[in-house]
Coordinates of C-alpha atoms in Angstrom, one line a residue:
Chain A
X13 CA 0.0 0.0 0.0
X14 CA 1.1 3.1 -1.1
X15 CA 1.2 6.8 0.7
X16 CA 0.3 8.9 -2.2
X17 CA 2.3 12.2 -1.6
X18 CA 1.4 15.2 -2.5
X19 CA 2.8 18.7 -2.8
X20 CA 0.1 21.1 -2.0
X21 CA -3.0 20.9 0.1
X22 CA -4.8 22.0 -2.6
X23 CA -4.9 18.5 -3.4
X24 CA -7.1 17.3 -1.1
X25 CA -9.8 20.6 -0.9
X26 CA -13.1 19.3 -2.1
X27 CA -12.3 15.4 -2.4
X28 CA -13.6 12.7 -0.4
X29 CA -11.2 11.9 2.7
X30 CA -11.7 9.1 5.0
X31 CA -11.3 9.1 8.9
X32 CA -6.8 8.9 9.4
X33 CA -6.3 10.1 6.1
X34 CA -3.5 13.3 7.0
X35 CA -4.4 16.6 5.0
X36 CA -2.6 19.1 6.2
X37 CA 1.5 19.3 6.8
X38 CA 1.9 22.1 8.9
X39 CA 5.9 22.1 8.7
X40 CA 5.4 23.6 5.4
X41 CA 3.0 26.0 6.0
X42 CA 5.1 27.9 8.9
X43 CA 4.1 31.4 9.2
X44 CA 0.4 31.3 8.4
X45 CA -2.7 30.7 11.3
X46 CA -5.2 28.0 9.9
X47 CA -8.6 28.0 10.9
X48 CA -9.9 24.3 11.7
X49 CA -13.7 23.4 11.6
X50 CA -15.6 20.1 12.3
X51 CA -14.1 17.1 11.6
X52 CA -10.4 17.6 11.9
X53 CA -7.9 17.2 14.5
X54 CA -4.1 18.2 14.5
X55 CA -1.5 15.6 15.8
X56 CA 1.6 17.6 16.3
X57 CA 2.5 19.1 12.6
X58 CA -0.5 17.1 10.6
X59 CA -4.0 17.5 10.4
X60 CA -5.7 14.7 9.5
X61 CA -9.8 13.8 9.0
X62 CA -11.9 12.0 12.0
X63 CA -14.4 11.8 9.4
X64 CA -15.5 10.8 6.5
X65 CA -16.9 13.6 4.2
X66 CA -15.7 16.6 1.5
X67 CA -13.1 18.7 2.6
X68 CA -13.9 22.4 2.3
X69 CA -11.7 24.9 2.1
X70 CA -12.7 28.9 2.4
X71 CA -10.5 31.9 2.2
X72 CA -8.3 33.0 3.6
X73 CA -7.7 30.3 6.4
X74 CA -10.3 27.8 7.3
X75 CA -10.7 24.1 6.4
X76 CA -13.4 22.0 7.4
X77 CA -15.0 18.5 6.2
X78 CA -18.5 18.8 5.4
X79 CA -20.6 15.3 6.0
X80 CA -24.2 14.8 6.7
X81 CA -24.6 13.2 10.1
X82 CA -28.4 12.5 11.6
X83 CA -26.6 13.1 14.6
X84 CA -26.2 17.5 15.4
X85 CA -23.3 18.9 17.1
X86 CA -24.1 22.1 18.3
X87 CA -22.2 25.0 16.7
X88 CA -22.7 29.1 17.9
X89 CA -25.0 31.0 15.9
X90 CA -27.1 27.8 14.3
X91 CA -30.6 28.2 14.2
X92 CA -31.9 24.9 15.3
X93 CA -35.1 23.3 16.3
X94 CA -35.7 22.2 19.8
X95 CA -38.3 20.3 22.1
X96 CA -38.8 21.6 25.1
X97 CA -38.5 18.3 28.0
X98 CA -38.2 20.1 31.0
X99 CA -38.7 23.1 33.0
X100 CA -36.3 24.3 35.5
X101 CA -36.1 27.3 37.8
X102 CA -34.0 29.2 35.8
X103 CA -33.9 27.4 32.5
X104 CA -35.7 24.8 30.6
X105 CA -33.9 21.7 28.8
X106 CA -34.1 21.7 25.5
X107 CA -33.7 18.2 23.2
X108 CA -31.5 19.1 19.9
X109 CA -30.9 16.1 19.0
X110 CA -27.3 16.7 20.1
X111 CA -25.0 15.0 22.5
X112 CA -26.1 17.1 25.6
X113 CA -29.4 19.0 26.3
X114 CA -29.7 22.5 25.6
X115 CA -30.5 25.4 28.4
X116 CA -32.5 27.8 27.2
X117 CA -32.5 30.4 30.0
X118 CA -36.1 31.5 31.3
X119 CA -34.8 35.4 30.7
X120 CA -34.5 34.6 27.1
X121 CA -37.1 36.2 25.0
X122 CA -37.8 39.3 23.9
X123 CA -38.8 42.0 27.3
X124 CA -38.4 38.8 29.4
X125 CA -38.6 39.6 33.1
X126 CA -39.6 37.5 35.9
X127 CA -42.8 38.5 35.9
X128 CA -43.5 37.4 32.3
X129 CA -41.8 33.7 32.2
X130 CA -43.5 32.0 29.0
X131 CA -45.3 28.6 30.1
X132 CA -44.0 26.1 27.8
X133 CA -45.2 22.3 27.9
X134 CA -43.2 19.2 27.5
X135 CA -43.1 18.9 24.0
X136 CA -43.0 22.4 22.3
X137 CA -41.6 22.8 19.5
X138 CA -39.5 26.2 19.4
X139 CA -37.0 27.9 17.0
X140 CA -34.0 28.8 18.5
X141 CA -30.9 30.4 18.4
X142 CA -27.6 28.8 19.8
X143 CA -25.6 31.5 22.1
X144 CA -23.0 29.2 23.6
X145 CA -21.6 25.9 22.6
X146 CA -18.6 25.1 24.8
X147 CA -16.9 21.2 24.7
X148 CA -18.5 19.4 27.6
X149 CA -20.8 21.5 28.7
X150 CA -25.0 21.8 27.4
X151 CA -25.2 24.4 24.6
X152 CA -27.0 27.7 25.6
X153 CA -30.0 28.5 23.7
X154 CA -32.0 31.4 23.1
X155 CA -35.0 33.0 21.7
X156 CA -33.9 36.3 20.4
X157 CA -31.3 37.3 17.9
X158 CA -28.1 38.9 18.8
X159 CA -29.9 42.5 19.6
X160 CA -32.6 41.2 22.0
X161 CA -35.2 41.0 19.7
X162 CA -37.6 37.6 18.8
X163 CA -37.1 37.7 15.3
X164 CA -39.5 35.0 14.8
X165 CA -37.9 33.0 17.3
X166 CA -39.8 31.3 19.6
X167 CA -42.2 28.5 19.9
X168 CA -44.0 26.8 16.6
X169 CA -47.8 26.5 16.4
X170 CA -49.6 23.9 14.4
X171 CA -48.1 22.3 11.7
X172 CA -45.8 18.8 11.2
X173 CA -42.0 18.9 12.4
X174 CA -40.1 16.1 11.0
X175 CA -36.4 15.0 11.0
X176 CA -34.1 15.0 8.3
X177 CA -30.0 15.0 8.0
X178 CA -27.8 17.4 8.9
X179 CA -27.0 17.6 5.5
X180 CA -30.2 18.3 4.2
X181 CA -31.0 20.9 6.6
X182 CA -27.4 22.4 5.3
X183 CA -29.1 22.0 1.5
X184 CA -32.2 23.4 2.2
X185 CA -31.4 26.5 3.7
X186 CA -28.6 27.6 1.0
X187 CA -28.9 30.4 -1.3
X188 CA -30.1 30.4 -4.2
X189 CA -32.6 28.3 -3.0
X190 CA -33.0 25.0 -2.8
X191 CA -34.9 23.6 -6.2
X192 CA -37.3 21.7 -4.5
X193 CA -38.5 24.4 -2.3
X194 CA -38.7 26.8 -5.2
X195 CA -40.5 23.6 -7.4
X196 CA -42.8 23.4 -4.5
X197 CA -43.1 27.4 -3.8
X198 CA -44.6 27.6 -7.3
X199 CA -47.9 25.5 -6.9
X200 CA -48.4 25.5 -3.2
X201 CA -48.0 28.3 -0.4
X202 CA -46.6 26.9 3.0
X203 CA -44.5 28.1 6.0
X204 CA -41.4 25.8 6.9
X205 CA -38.6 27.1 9.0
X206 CA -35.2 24.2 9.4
X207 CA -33.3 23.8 11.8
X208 CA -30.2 23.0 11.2
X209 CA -29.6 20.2 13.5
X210 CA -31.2 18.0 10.9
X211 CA -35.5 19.3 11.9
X212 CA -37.7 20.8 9.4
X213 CA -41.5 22.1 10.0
X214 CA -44.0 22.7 7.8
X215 CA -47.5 24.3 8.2
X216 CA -50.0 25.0 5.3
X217 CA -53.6 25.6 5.2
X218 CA -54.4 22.0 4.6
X219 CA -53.2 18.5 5.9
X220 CA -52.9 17.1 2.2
X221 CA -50.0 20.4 1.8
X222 CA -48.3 20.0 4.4
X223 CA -47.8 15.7 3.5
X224 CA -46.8 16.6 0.0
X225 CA -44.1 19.3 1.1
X226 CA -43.1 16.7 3.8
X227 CA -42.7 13.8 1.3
X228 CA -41.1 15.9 -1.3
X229 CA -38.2 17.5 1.0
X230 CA -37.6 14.0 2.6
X231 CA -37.1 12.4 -1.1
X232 CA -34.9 15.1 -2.0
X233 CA -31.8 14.3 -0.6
X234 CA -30.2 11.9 -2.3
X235 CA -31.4 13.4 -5.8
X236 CA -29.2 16.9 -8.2
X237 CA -31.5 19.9 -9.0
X238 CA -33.2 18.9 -12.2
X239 CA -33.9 15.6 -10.4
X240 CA -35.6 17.4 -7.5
X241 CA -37.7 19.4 -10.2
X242 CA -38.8 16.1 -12.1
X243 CA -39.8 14.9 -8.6
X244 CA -41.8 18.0 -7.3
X245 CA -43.9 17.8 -10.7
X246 CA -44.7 14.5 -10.3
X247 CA -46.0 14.8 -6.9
X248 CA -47.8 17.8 -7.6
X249 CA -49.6 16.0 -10.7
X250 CA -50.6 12.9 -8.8
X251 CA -52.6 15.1 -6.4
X252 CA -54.3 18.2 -8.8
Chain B
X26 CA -10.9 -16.5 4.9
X27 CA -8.9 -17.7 2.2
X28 CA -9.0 -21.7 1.9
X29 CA -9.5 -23.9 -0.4
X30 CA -13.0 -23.7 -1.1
X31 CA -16.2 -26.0 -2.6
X32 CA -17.2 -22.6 -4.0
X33 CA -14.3 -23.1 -6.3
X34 CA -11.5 -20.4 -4.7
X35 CA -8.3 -20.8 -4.7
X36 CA -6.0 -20.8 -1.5
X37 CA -5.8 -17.0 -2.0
X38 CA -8.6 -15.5 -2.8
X39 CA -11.2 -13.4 -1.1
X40 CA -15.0 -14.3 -0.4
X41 CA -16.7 -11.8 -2.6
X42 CA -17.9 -8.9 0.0
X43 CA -20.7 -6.4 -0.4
X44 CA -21.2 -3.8 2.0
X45 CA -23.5 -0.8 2.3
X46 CA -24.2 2.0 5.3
X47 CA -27.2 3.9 6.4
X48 CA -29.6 1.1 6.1
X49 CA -31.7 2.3 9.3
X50 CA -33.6 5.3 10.0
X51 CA -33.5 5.4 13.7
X52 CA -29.9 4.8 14.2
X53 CA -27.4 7.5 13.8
X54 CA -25.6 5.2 12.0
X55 CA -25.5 1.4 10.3
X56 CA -24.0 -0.9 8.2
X57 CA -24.2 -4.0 7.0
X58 CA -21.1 -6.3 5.5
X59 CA -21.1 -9.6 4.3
X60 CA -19.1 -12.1 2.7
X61 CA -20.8 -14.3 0.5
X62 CA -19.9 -17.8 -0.4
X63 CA -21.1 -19.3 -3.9
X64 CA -24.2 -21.3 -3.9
X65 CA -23.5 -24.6 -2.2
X66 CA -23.7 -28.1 -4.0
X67 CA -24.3 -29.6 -0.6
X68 CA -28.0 -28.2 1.2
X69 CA -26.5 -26.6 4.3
X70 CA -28.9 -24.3 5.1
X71 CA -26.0 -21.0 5.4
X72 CA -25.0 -19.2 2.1
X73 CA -24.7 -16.0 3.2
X74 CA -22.5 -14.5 5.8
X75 CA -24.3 -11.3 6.7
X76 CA -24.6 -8.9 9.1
X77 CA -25.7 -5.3 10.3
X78 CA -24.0 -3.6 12.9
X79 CA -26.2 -0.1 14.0
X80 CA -25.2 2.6 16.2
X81 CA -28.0 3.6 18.6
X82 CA -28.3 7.4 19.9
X83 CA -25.2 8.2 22.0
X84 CA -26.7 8.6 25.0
X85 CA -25.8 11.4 28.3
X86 CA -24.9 10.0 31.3
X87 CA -28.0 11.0 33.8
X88 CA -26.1 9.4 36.5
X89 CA -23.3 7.1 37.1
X90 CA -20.5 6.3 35.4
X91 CA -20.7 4.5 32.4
X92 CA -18.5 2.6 29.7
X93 CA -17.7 4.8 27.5
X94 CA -18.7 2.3 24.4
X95 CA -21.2 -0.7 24.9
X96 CA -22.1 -3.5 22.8
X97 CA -24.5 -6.0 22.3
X98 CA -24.1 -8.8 19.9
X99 CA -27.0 -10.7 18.6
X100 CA -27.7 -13.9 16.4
X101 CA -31.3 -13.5 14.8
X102 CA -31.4 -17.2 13.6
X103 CA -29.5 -19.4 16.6
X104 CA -31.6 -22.5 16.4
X105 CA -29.2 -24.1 14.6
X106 CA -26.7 -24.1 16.8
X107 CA -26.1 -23.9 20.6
X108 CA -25.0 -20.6 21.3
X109 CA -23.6 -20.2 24.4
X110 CA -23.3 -16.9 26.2
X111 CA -19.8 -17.1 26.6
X112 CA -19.1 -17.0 23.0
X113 CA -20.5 -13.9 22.2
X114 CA -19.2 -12.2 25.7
X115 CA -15.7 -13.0 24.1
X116 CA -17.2 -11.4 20.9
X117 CA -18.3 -8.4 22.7
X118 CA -14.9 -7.6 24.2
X119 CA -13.1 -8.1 21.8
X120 CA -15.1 -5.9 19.5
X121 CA -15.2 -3.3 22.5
X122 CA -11.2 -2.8 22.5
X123 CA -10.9 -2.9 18.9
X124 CA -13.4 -0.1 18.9
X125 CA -11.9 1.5 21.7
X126 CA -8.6 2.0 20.2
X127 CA -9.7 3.3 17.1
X128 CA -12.7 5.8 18.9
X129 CA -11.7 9.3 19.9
X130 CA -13.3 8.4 23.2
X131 CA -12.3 12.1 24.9
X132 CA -14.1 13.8 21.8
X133 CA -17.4 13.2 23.4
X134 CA -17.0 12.9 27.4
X135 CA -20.0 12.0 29.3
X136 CA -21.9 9.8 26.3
X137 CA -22.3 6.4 25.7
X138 CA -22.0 5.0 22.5
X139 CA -24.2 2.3 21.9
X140 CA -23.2 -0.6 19.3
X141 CA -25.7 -3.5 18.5
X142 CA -24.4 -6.2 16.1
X143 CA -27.3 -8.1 14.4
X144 CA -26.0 -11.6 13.2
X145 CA -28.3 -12.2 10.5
X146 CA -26.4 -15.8 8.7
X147 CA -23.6 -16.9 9.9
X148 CA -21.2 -19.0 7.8
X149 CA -17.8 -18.2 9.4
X150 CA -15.5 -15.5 10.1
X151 CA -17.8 -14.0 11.9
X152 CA -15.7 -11.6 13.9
X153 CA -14.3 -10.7 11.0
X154 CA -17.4 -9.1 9.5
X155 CA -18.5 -8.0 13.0
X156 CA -15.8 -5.6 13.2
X157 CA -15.9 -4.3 9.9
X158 CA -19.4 -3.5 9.8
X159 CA -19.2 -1.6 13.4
X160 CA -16.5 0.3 11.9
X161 CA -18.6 0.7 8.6
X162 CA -21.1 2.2 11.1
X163 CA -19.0 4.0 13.1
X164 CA -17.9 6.1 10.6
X165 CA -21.5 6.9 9.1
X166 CA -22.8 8.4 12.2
X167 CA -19.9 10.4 12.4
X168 CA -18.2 9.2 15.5
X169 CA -14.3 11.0 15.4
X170 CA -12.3 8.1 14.7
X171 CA -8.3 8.0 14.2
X172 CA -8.7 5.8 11.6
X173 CA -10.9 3.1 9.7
X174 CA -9.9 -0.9 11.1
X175 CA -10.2 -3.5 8.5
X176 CA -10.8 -7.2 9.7
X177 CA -9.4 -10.1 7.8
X178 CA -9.9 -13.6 9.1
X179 CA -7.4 -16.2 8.3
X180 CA -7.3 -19.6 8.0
X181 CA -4.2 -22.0 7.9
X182 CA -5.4 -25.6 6.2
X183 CA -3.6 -28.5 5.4
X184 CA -4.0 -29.8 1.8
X185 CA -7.6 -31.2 1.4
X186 CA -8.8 -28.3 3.3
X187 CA -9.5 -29.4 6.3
X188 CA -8.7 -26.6 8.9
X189 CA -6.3 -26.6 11.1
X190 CA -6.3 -22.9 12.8
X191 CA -7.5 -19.9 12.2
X192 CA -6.7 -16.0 12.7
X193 CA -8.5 -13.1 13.0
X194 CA -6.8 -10.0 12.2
X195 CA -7.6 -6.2 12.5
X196 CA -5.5 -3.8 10.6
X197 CA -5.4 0.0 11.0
X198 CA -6.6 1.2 7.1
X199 CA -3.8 2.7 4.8
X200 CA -4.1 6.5 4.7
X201 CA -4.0 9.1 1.8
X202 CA -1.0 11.6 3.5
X203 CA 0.3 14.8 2.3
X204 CA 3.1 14.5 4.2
X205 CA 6.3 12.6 2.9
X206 CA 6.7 9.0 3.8
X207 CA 9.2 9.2 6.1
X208 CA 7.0 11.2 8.4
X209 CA 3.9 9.6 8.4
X210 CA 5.4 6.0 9.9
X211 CA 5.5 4.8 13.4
X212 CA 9.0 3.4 14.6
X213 CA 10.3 2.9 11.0
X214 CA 7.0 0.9 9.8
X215 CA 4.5 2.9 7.6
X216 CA 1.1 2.7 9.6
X217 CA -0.9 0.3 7.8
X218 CA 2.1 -2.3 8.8
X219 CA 0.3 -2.7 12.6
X220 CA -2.3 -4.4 13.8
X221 CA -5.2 -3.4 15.8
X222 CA -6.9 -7.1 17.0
X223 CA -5.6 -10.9 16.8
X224 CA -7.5 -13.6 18.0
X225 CA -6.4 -17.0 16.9
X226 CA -7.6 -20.6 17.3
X227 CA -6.3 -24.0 16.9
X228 CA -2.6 -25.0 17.1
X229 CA -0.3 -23.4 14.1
X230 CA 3.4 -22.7 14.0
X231 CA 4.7 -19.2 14.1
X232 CA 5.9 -19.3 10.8
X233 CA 1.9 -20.1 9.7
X234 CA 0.9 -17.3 11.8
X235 CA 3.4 -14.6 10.6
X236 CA 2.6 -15.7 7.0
X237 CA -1.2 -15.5 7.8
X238 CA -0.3 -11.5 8.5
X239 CA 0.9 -11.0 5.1
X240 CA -1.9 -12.7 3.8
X241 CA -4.2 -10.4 5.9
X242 CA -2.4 -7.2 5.0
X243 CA -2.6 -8.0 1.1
X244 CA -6.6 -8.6 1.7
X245 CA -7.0 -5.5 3.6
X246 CA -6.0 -3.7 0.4
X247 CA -9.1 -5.0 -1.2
X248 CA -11.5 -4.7 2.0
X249 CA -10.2 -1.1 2.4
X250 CA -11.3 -0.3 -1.0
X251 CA -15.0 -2.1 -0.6
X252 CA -16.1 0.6 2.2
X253 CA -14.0 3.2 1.1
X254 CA -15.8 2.9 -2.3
X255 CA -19.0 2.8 -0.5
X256 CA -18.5 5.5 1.8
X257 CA -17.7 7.5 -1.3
X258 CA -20.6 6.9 -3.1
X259 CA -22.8 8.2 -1.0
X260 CA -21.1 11.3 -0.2
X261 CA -21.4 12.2 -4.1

């Protein structure tokens, strides 16, 4: 078995690495700061992959490996989906489908005060912002944006939550937008808002929407953009 | 394994292998690996070595301390054989330290990682294709690991195959480096040259064994490039 060497990293940005494979020498690269995202780890002078994914590559600094996990690992600044499972004094727990439970502090909303505490039942679905997400300790949550207000954060009423990749959450929320979404947006008029630890809800005026928007993202993953289309009419046939 | 086979191999080939991931929807992650033999001229029942391995949730700790990885090995069709507890306890730890070593357990303190092996047929090298469907699995859900381990078993027969011993082995995978060769080599050995697991049984003669590990490393090569090719198909 061969080592393939090669001179640049370039070599490996945007090919498919495996967990062990090393793609980064840092003895030649000695008087620039690199920038390391999910999925790598550094071993002395080499980076190498803990996963298996694409790696990515952005200017001027940062790598990262880009795979779709059903599993979320919570990141600052995601907007995410959460359900609520407890209530605490001073926070509630929050299930992101992540290794730990999230806090989401009672104070957390917009011209929250003590006074005002929002009664939330086990089982609410809310959209959420993640403020703080420190290694071994429960991510921080919270329902404004970064200048205190809700910003359509908050809990989600009606409609059908259901869970997707992380991947696919990543896919759906890129711009331009996402052909099936725009395929879909054409015919039907929903509301969806994705989280992106790999949760997507959908409410429309009727039941028979909301299943067809649901089915359609849900086949969309593994298929390109002109294969989403071809998908979304054919649905959307089959029920007009 | 590699022996001389009724499925007409030759002493060194490989039991075609077929392996594909994400077969489950509630598992973070799964796999399932097998090694098939050729029909058969005799009725035995067995054709089919196959088997899923799925990852559940990795869990919190609410309380206690926990292992860091657990395992639970089941055979979904054990009438046909007695299958004794013990056996698949030796299974489960030996699977559990291969695992171990190749994990990034402090990536993730304060989880448990659940592993379940389903045993669907078994027609041999069983450990084998336990280990390389766990690390199939391991590696879809997205579990940091150091590096992929291949499992090869091997079997030592006199002529007339009938068996005498037989090996498992677990190799670390061969990785794609951009760093020159010298540097990317443990004590003087490139790192595919180690060995992660090996279990043997039956009586064979060190010069058997050692030539079993060549053997092994040479099918690695192929094994390596069955997931590999699978885990890159899905990520394009």
């Amino acid at each position: 078995m061969e080592n393939k060497q090669f001179s640049s990293p370039a070599s490996f940005v945007d090919s498919t690495v495996v967990p062990g494979d090393v793609v980064l020498d840092l003895s030649s690269m000695t008087s620039q700061t690199i920038k390391l995202g999910g999925g790598l780890r550094q071993d002395c002078d080499a980076i190498s992959a803990m996963k298996a994914g694409t790696l990515r590559f952005s200017k001027p600094n940062k790598y990262w490996i880009e795979s779709s996990q059903k599993r979320y690992v919570p990141c600052v600044e995601d907007t995410i989906l959460g359900i609520v499972v407890d209530s605490k004094a001073d926070n509630f727990l929050i299930d992101i489908k992540g290794p730990a439970m999230g806090f989401l502090p009672v104070l957390a909303f917009e011209g929250g005060t003590r006074r005002n505490i929002p009664k939330f039942e086990v089982g609410t679905l809310l959209y959420l912002r993640v403020v703080k997400a420190n290694f071994g300790m429960n991510p921080e949550l919270s329902c404004t944006d970064a200048s205190g207000k809700a910003a359509e954060f908050g809990p989600l009423k009606d409609g059908y939550m259901f869970e997707t990749s992380t991947g696919l959450s990543r896919k759906l929320l890129s711009s331009p937008t996402c052909p099936v979404l725009e395929a879909l947006g054409k015919k039907l008029s929903f509301e969806i808002a994705v989280g992106l630890n790999g949760r997507v809800w959908v409410n429309a005026a009727s039941p028979d929407t909301i299943v067809v928007v649901a089915n359609a993202i849900m086949n969309s993953e593994s298929l390109s953009g002109a294969q989403q289309i071809i998908m979304v009419d054919h649905l959307l046939k089959n029920i007009q | 394994m590699e022996v001389d086979g009724e499925d007409g191999r030759t002493q060194n080939q490989l039991r075609p292998l077929a392996c594909s991931h994400n077969i489950l929807y509630r598992a973070h992650g799964s796999a399932s690996w097998s090694l098939r033999t050729r029909t058969l001229r005799k009725q035995t029942g067995q054709i089919d070595n196959l088997l899923k391995s799925y990852l559940m949730r990795m869990r919190p700790w609410l309380n206690g301390n926990k292992e860091a990885l657990e395992f639970k090995f089941h055979h979904v069709w054990v009438w046909f054989r007695y299958s004794g507890l013990p056996l698949e306890e030796a299974y489960e730890m030996i699977l559990k330290r291969t695992l171990q070593s190749i994990c990034h357990l402090t990536i993730n303190p304060n989880t448990t990682t659940s592993i379940i092996i389903q045993v669907i047929n078994d027609d041999s090298a069983l450990l084998s294709c336990a280990i390389n469907a766990a690390c199939v699995a391991l590696v879809d859900a997205g579990i940091p690991t150091k590096h992929v381990a291949v499992a090869i078993c091997c079997c030592v027969a006199k002529s007339g195959c009938k068996m005498k011993a037989f090996a498992y082995l677990a190799f670390p995978n061969s990785v794609h480096s951009v760093l020159p060769e010298r540097s990317s080599s443990m004590q003087g050995k490139p790192i595919e040259h180690g060995i992660v697991t090996s279990v043997t049984n039956g009586i064979m003669s060190a010069d058997n064994y050692f030539y079993s590990l060549e053997r092994g490393r040479a099918a690695s090569v192929r094994v390596v490039r069955v997931s590999q090719e699978e885990l890159a198909t899905a990520l394009n």
